[in-house]
PDB file of C-alpha atoms in Angstrom:
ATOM      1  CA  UNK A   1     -19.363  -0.113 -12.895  1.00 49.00           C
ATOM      2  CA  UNK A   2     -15.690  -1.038 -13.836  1.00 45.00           C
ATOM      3  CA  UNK A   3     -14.549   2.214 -11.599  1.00 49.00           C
ATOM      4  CA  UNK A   4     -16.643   0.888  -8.308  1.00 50.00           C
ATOM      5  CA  UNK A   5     -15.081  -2.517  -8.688  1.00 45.00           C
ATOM      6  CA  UNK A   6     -11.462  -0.989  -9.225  1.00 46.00           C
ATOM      7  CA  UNK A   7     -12.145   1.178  -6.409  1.00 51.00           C
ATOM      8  CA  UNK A   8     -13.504  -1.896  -4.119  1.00 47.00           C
ATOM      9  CA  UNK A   9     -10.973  -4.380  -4.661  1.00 49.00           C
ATOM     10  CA  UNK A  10      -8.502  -1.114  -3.751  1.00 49.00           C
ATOM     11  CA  UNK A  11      -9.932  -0.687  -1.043  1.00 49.00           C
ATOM     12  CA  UNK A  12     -10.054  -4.449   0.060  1.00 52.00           C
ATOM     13  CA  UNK A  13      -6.142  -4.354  -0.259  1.00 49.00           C
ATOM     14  CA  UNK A  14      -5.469  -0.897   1.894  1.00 49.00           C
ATOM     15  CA  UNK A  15      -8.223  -2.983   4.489  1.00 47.00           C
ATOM     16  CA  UNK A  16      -6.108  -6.489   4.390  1.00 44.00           C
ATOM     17  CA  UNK A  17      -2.757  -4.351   4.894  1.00 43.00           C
ATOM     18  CA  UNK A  18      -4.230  -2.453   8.317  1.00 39.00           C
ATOM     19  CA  UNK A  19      -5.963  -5.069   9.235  1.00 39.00           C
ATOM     20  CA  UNK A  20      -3.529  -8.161   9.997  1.00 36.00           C
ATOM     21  CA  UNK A  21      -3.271  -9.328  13.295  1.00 37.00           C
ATOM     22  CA  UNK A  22      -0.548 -11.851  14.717  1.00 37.00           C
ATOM     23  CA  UNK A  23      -1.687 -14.697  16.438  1.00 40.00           C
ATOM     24  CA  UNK A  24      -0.553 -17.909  17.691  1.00 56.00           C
ATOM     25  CA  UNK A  25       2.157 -19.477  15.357  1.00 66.00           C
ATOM     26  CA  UNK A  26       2.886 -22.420  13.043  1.00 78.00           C
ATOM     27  CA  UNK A  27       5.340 -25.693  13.656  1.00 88.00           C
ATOM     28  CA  UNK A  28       8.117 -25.497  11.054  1.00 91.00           C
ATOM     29  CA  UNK A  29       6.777 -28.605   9.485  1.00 93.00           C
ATOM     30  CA  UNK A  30       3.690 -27.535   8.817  1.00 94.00           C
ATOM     31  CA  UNK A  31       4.911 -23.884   7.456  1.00 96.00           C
ATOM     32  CA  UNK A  32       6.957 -26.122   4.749  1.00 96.00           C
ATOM     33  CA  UNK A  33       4.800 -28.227   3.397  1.00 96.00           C
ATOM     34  CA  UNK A  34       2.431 -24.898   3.549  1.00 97.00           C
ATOM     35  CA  UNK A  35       5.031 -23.196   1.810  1.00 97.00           C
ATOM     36  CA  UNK A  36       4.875 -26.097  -1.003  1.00 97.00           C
ATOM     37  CA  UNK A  37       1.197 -26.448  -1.210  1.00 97.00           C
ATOM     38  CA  UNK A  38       1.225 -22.697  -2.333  1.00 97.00           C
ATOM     39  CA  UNK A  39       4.301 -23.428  -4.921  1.00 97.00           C
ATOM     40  CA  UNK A  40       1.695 -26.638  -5.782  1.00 96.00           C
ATOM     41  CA  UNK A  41      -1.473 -23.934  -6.350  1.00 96.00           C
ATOM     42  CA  UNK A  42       0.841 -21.237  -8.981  1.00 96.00           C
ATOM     43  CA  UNK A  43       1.472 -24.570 -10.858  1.00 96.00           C
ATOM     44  CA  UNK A  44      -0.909 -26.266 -13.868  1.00 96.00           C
ATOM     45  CA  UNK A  45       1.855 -29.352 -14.431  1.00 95.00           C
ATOM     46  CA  UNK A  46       0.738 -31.997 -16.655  1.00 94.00           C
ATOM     47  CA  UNK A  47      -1.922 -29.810 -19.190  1.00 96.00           C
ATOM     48  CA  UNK A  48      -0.953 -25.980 -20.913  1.00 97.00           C
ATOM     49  CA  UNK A  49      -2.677 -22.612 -19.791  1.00 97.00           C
ATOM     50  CA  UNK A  50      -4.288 -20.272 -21.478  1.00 98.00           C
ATOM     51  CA  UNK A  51      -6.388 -16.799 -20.563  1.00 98.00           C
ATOM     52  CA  UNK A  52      -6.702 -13.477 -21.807  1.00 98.00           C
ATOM     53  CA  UNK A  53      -5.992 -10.844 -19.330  1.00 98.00           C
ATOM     54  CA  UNK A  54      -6.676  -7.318 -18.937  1.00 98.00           C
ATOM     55  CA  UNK A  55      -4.366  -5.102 -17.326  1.00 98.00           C
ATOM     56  CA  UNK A  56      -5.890  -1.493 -16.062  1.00 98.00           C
ATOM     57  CA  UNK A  57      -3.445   0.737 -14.736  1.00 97.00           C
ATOM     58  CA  UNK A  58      -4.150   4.209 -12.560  1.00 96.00           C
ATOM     59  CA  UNK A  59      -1.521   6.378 -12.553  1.00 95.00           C
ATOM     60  CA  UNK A  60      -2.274   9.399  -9.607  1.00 93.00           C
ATOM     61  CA  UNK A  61      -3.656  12.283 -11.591  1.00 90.00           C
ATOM     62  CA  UNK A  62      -2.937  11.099 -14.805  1.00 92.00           C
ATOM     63  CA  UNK A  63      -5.424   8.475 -14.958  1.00 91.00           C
ATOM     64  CA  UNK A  64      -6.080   5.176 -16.102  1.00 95.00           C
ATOM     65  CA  UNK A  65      -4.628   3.201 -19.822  1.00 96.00           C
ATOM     66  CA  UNK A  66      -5.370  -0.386 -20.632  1.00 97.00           C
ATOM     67  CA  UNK A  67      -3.229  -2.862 -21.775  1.00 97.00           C
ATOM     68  CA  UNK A  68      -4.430  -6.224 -22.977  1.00 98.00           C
ATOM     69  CA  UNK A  69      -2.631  -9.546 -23.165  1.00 97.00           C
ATOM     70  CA  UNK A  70      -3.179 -13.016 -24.126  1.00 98.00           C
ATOM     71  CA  UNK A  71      -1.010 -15.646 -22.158  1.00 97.00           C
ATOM     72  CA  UNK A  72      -0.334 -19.124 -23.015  1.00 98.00           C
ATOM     73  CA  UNK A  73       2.015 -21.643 -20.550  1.00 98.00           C
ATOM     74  CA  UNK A  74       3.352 -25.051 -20.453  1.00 98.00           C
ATOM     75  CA  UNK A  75       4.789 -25.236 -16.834  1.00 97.00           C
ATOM     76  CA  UNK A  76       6.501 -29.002 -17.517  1.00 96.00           C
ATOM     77  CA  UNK A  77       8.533 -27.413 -19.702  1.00 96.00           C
ATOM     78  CA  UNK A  78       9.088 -23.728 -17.916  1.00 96.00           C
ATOM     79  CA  UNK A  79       7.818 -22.551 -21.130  1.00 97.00           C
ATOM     80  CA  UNK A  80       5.620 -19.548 -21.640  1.00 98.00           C
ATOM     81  CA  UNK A  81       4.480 -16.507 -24.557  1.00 98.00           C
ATOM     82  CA  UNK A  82       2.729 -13.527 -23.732  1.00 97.00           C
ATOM     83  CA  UNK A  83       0.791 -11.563 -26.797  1.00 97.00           C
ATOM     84  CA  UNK A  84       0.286  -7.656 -26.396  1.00 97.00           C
ATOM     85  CA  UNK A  85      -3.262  -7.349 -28.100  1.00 97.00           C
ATOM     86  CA  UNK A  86      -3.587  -3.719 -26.884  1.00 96.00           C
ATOM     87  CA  UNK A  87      -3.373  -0.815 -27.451  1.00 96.00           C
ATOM     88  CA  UNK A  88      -2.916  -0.673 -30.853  1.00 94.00           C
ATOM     89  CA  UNK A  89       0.597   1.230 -30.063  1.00 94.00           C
ATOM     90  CA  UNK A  90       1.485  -2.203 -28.272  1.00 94.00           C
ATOM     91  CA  UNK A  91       0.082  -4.842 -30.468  1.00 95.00           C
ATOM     92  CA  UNK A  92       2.563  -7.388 -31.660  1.00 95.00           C
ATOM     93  CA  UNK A  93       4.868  -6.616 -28.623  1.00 96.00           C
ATOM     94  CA  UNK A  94       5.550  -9.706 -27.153  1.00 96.00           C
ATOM     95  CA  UNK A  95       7.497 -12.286 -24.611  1.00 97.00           C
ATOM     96  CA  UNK A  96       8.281 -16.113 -24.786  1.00 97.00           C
ATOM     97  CA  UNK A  97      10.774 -17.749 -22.325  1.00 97.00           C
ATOM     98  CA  UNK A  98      12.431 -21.408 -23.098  1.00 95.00           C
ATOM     99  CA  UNK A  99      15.269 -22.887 -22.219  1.00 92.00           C
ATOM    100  CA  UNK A 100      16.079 -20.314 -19.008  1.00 89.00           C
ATOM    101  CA  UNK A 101      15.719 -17.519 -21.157  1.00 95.00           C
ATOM    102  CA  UNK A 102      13.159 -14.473 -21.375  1.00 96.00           C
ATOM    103  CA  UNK A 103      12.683 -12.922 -24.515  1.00 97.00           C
ATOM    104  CA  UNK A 104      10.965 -10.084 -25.525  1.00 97.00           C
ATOM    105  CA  UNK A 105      10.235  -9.102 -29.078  1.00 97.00           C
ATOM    106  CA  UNK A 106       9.053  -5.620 -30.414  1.00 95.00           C
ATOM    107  CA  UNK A 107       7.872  -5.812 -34.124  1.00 94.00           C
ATOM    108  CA  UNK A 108       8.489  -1.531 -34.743  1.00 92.00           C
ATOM    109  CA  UNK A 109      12.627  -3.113 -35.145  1.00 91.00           C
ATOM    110  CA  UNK A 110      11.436  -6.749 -35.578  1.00 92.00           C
ATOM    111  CA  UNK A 111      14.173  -7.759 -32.650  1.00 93.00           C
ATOM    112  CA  UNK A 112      14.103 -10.510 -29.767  1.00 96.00           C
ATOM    113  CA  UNK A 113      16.148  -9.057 -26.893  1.00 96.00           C
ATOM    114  CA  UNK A 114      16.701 -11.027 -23.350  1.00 95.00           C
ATOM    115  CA  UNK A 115      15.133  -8.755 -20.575  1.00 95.00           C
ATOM    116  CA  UNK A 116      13.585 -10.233 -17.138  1.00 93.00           C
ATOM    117  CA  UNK A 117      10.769 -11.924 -14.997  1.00 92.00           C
ATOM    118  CA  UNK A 118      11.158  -8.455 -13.458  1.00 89.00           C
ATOM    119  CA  UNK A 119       9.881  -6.334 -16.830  1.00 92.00           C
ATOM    120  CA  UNK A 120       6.906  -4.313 -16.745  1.00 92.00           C
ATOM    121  CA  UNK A 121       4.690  -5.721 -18.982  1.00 93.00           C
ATOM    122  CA  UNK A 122       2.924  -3.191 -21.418  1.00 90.00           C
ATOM    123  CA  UNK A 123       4.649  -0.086 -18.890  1.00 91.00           C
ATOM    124  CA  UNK A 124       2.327  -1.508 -16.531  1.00 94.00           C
ATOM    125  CA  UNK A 125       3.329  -2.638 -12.887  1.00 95.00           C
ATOM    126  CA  UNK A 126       2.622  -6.143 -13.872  1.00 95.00           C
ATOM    127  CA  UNK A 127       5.510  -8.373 -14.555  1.00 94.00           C
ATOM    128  CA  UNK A 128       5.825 -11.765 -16.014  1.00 93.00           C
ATOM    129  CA  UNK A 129       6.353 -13.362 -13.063  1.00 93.00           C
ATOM    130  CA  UNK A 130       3.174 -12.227 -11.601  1.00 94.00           C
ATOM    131  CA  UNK A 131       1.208 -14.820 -14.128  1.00 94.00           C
ATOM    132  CA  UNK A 132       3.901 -17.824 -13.578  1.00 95.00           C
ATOM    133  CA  UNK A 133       4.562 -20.360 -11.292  1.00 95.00           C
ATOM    134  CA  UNK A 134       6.311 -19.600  -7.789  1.00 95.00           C
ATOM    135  CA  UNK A 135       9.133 -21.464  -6.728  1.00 95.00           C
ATOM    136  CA  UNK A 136       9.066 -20.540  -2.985  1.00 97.00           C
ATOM    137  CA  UNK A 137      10.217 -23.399  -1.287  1.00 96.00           C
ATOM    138  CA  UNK A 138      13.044 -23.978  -3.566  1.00 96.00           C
ATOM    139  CA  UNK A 139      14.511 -20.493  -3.391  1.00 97.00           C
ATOM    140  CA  UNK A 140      13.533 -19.111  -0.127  1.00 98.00           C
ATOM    141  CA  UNK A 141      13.721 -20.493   3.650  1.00 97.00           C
ATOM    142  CA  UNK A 142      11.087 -19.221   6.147  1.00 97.00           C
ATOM    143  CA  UNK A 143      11.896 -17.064   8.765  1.00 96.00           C
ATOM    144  CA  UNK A 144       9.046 -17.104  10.277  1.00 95.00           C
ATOM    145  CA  UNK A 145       5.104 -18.440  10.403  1.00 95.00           C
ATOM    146  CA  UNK A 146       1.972 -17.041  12.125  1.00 94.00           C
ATOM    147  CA  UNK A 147      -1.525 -17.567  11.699  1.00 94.00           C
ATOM    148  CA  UNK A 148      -3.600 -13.850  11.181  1.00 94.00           C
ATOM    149  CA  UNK A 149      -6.637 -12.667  10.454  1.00 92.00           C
ATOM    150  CA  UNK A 150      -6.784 -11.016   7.014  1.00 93.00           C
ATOM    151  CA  UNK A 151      -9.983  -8.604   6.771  1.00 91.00           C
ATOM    152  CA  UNK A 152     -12.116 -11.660   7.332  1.00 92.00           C
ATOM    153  CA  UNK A 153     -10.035 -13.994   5.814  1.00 94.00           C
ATOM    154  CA  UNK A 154      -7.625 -17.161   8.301  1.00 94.00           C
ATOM    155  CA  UNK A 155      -4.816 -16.916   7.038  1.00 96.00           C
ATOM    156  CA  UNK A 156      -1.035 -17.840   7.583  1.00 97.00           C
ATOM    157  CA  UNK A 157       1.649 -15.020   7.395  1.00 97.00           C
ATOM    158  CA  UNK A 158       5.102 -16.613   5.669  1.00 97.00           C
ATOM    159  CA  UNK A 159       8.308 -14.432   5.721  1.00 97.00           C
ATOM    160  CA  UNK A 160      10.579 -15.540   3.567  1.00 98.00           C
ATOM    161  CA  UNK A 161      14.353 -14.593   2.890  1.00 98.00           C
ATOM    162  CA  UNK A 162      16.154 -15.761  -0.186  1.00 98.00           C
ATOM    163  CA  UNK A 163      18.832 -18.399  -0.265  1.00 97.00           C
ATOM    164  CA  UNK A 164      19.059 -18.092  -3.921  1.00 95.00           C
ATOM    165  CA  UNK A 165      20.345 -14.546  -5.945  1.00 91.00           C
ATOM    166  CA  UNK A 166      17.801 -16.090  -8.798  1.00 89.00           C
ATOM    167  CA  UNK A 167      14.944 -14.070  -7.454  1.00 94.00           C
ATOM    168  CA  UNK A 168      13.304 -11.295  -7.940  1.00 94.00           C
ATOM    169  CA  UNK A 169      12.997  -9.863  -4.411  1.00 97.00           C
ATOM    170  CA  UNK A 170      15.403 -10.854  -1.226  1.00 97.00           C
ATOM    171  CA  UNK A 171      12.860 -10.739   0.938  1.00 98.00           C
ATOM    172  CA  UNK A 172       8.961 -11.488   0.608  1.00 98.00           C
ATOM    173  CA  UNK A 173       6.027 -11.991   2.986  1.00 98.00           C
ATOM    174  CA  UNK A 174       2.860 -13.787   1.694  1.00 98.00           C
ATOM    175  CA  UNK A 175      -0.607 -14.322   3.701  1.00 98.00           C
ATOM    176  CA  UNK A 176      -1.857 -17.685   2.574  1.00 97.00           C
ATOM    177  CA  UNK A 177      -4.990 -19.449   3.293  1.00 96.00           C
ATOM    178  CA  UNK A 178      -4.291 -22.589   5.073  1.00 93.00           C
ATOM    179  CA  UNK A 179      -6.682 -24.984   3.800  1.00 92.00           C
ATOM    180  CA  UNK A 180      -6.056 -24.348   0.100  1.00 94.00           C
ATOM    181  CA  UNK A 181      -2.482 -22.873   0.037  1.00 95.00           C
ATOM    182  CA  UNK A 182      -4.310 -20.004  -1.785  1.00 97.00           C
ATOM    183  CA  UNK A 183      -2.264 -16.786  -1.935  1.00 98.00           C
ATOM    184  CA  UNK A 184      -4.185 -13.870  -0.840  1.00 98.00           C
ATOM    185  CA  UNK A 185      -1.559 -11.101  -0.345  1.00 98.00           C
ATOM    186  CA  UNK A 186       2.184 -10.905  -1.249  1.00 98.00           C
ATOM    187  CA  UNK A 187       4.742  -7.668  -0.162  1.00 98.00           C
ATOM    188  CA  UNK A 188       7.757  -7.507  -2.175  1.00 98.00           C
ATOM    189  CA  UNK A 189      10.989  -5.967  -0.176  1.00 98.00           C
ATOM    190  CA  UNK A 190      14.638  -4.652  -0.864  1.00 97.00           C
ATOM    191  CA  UNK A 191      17.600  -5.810   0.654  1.00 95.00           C
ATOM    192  CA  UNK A 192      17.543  -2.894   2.341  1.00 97.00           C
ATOM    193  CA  UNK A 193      13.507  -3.753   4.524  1.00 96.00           C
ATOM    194  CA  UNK A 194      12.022  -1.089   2.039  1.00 97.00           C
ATOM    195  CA  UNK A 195       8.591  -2.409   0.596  1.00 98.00           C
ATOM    196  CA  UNK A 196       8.525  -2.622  -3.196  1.00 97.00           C
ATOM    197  CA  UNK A 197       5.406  -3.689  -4.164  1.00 97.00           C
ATOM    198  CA  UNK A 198       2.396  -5.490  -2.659  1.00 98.00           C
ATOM    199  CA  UNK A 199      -0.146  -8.027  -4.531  1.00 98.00           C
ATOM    200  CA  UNK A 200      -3.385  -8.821  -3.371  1.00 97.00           C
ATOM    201  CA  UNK A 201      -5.611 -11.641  -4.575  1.00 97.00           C
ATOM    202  CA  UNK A 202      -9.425 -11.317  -3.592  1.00 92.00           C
ATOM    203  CA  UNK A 203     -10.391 -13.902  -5.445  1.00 94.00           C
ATOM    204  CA  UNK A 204     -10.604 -17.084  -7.354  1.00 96.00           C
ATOM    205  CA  UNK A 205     -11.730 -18.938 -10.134  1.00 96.00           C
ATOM    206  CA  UNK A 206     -12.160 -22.509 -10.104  1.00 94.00           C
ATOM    207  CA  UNK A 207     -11.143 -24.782 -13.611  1.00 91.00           C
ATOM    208  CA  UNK A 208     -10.829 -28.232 -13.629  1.00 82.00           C
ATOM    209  CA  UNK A 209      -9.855 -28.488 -10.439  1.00 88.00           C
ATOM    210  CA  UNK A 210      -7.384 -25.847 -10.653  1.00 94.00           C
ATOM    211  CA  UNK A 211      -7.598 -22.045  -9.081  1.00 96.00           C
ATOM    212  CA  UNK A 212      -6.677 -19.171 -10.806  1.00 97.00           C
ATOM    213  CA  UNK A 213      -7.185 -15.660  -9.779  1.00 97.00           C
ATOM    214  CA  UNK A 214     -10.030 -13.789 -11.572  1.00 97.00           C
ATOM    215  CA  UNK A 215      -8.704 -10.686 -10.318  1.00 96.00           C
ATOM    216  CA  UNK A 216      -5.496  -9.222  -8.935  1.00 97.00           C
ATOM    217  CA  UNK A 217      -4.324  -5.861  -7.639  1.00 98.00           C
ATOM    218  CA  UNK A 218      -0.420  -4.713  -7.767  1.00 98.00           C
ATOM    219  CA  UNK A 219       0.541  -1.372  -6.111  1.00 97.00           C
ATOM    220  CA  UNK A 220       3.862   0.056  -6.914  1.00 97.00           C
ATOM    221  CA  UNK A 221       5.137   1.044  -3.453  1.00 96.00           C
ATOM    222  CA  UNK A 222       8.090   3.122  -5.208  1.00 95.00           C
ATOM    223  CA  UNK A 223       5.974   5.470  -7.830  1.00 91.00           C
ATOM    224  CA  UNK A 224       3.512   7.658  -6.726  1.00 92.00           C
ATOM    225  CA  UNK A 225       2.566  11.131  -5.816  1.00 90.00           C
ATOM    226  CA  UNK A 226       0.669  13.360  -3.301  1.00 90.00           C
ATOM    227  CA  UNK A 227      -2.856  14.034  -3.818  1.00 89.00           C
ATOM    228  CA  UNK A 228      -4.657  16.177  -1.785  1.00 88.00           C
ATOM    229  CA  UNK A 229      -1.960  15.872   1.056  1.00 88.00           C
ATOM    230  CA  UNK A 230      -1.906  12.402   0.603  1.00 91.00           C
ATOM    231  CA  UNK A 231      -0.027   9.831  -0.965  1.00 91.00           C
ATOM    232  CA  UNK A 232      -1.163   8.008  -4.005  1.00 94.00           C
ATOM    233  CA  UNK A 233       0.642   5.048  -5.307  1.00 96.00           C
ATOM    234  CA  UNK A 234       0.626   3.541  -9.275  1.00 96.00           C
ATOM    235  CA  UNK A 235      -1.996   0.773  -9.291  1.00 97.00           C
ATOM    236  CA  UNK A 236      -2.461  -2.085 -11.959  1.00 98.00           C
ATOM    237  CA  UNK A 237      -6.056  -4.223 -11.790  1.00 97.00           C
ATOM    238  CA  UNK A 238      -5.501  -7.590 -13.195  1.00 98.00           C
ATOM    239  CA  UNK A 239      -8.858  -9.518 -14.596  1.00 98.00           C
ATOM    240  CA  UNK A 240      -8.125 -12.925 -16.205  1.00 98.00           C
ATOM    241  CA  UNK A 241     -10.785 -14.707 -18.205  1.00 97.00           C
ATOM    242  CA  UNK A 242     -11.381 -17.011 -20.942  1.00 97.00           C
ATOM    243  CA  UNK A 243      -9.046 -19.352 -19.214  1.00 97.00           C
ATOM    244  CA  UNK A 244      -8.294 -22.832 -21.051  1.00 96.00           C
ATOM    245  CA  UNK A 245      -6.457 -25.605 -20.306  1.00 96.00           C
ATOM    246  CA  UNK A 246      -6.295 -27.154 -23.696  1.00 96.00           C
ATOM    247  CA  UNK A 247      -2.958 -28.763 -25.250  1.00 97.00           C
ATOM    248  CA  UNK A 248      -1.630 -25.609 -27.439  1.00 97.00           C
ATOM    249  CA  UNK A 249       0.613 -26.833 -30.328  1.00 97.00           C
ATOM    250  CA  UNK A 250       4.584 -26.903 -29.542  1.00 97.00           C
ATOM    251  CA  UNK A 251       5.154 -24.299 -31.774  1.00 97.00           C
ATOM    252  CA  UNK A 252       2.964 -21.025 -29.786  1.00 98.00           C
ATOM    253  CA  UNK A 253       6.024 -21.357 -27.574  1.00 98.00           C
ATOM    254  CA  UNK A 254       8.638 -20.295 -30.112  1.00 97.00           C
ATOM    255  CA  UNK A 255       9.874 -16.816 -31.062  1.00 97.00           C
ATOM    256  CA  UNK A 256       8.846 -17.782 -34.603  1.00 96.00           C
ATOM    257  CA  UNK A 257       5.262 -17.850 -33.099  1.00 97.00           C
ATOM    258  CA  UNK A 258       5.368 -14.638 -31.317  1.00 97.00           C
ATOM    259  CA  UNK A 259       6.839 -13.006 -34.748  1.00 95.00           C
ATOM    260  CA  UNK A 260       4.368 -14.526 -37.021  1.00 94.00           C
ATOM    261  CA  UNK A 261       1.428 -13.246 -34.456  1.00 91.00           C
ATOM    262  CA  UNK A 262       2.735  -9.684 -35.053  1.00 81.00           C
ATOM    263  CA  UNK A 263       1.656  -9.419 -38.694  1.00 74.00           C
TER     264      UNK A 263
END
């Protein structure tokens, strides 16, 4: 069962890729206020977030592994802590950001050491960044705005070019349904035009009036290998559940916490 639901939502992203057609375009008004409707949907101000997430990577002919997390964020304060649950060789392994600062703690030397938005979480090709807000419209102009058809989804194609260096990628394109500033599919790119990685979103969950992805796909454009005379790439399926919006206590987002939750 899991397999045929990897497999589909695979093959939903390879579909939405092939599958976008330009159309007629959007006023530059409208693509901004878009553009901050979909920074407005990554966000949860005003009340802490909390899910458990399961991250189930495919590796070509080496098969899959299975990492586990539990994530808890306070977005007023750009505060988060993610908690490796599994596999047991990963439990305790942790990250907590405050103050501008990532930190990510491995219990085998009992260290904190700074590291990135851009770290693969678990050796997965899920990153922190994937499960925090988006600053788009703050650190990106858009170069241009169309409205496609994805598989059988209306959506508006953004391509966006930096006008920060605090950013992950230099260059990103997102397909965004208009109507709920949903994203539905993100490609990550170099300086260079080469495509690093691309996210799709099939679908949502809806919490107290907030939407959160129940599942997510990330390929790793860079790491792969030919199969069968074809190319393969590294694959991570993200399932979130058990989402909460309760107030957590100020202390989960300390390194303190994410030590004690080790032992």
């Amino acid at each position: 069962m899991k397999k045929a639901v990897f497999k589909s939502i695979f093959v939903l992203a390879a579909t939405i890729m092939a599958s976008t057609v330009f159309a007629s375009g959007l006023s530059a008004t409208d693509a901004k206020a878009l553009l901050q409707k979909v920074d407005e949907s990554t966000s949860f101000y005003g009340t802490d977030f909390a899910a458990n997430y399961s991250l189930v990577q495919e590796k070509p002919g080496q098969g899959k592994s299975t990492t586990t997390v539990v994530m808890y964020r306070r977005d007023d304060k750009d505060a988060y802590t993610i908690l490796i649950t599994g596999p047991e060789k990963d439990r305790g392994k942790g990250y907590v950001q405050f103050d501008n600062n990532i930190w990510f703690y491995d219990p085998s030397d009992r260290q904190f050491v700074f590291t990135s938005s851009k770290d693969n979480v678990g050796g997965t090709n899920a990153t922190p960044a994937d499960f925090t807000p988006q600053h788009y419209s703050k650190n990106y102009k858009i170069d241009k705005a169309d409205k496609v058809k994805l598989g059988k989804l209306d959506c508006v194609q953004l391509t966006l070019t930096a006008t920060t260096k605090n950013v992950n990628y230099p260059t990103i394109k997102l397909w965004v349904t208009e109507e709920d500033g949903l994203i539905r599919m993100k490609e990550d790119y170099s300086l260079s035009g080469q495509l690093l990685r691309t996210t799709a979103i099939p679908s949502y969950q809806l919490f107290e009036n907030h939407s959160v992805p129940s599942k997510m796909v990330v390929v790793d454009n860079l790491r792969g290998k030919k199969i069968n005379g074809k190319m393969q790439y590294e694959q991570t399926q993200i399932t979130i559940s058990n989402v909460s919006f309760a107030k957590q206590k100020d202390t989960v987002y300390t390194k303190k916490y994410v030590e004690m939750q080790s032992k």
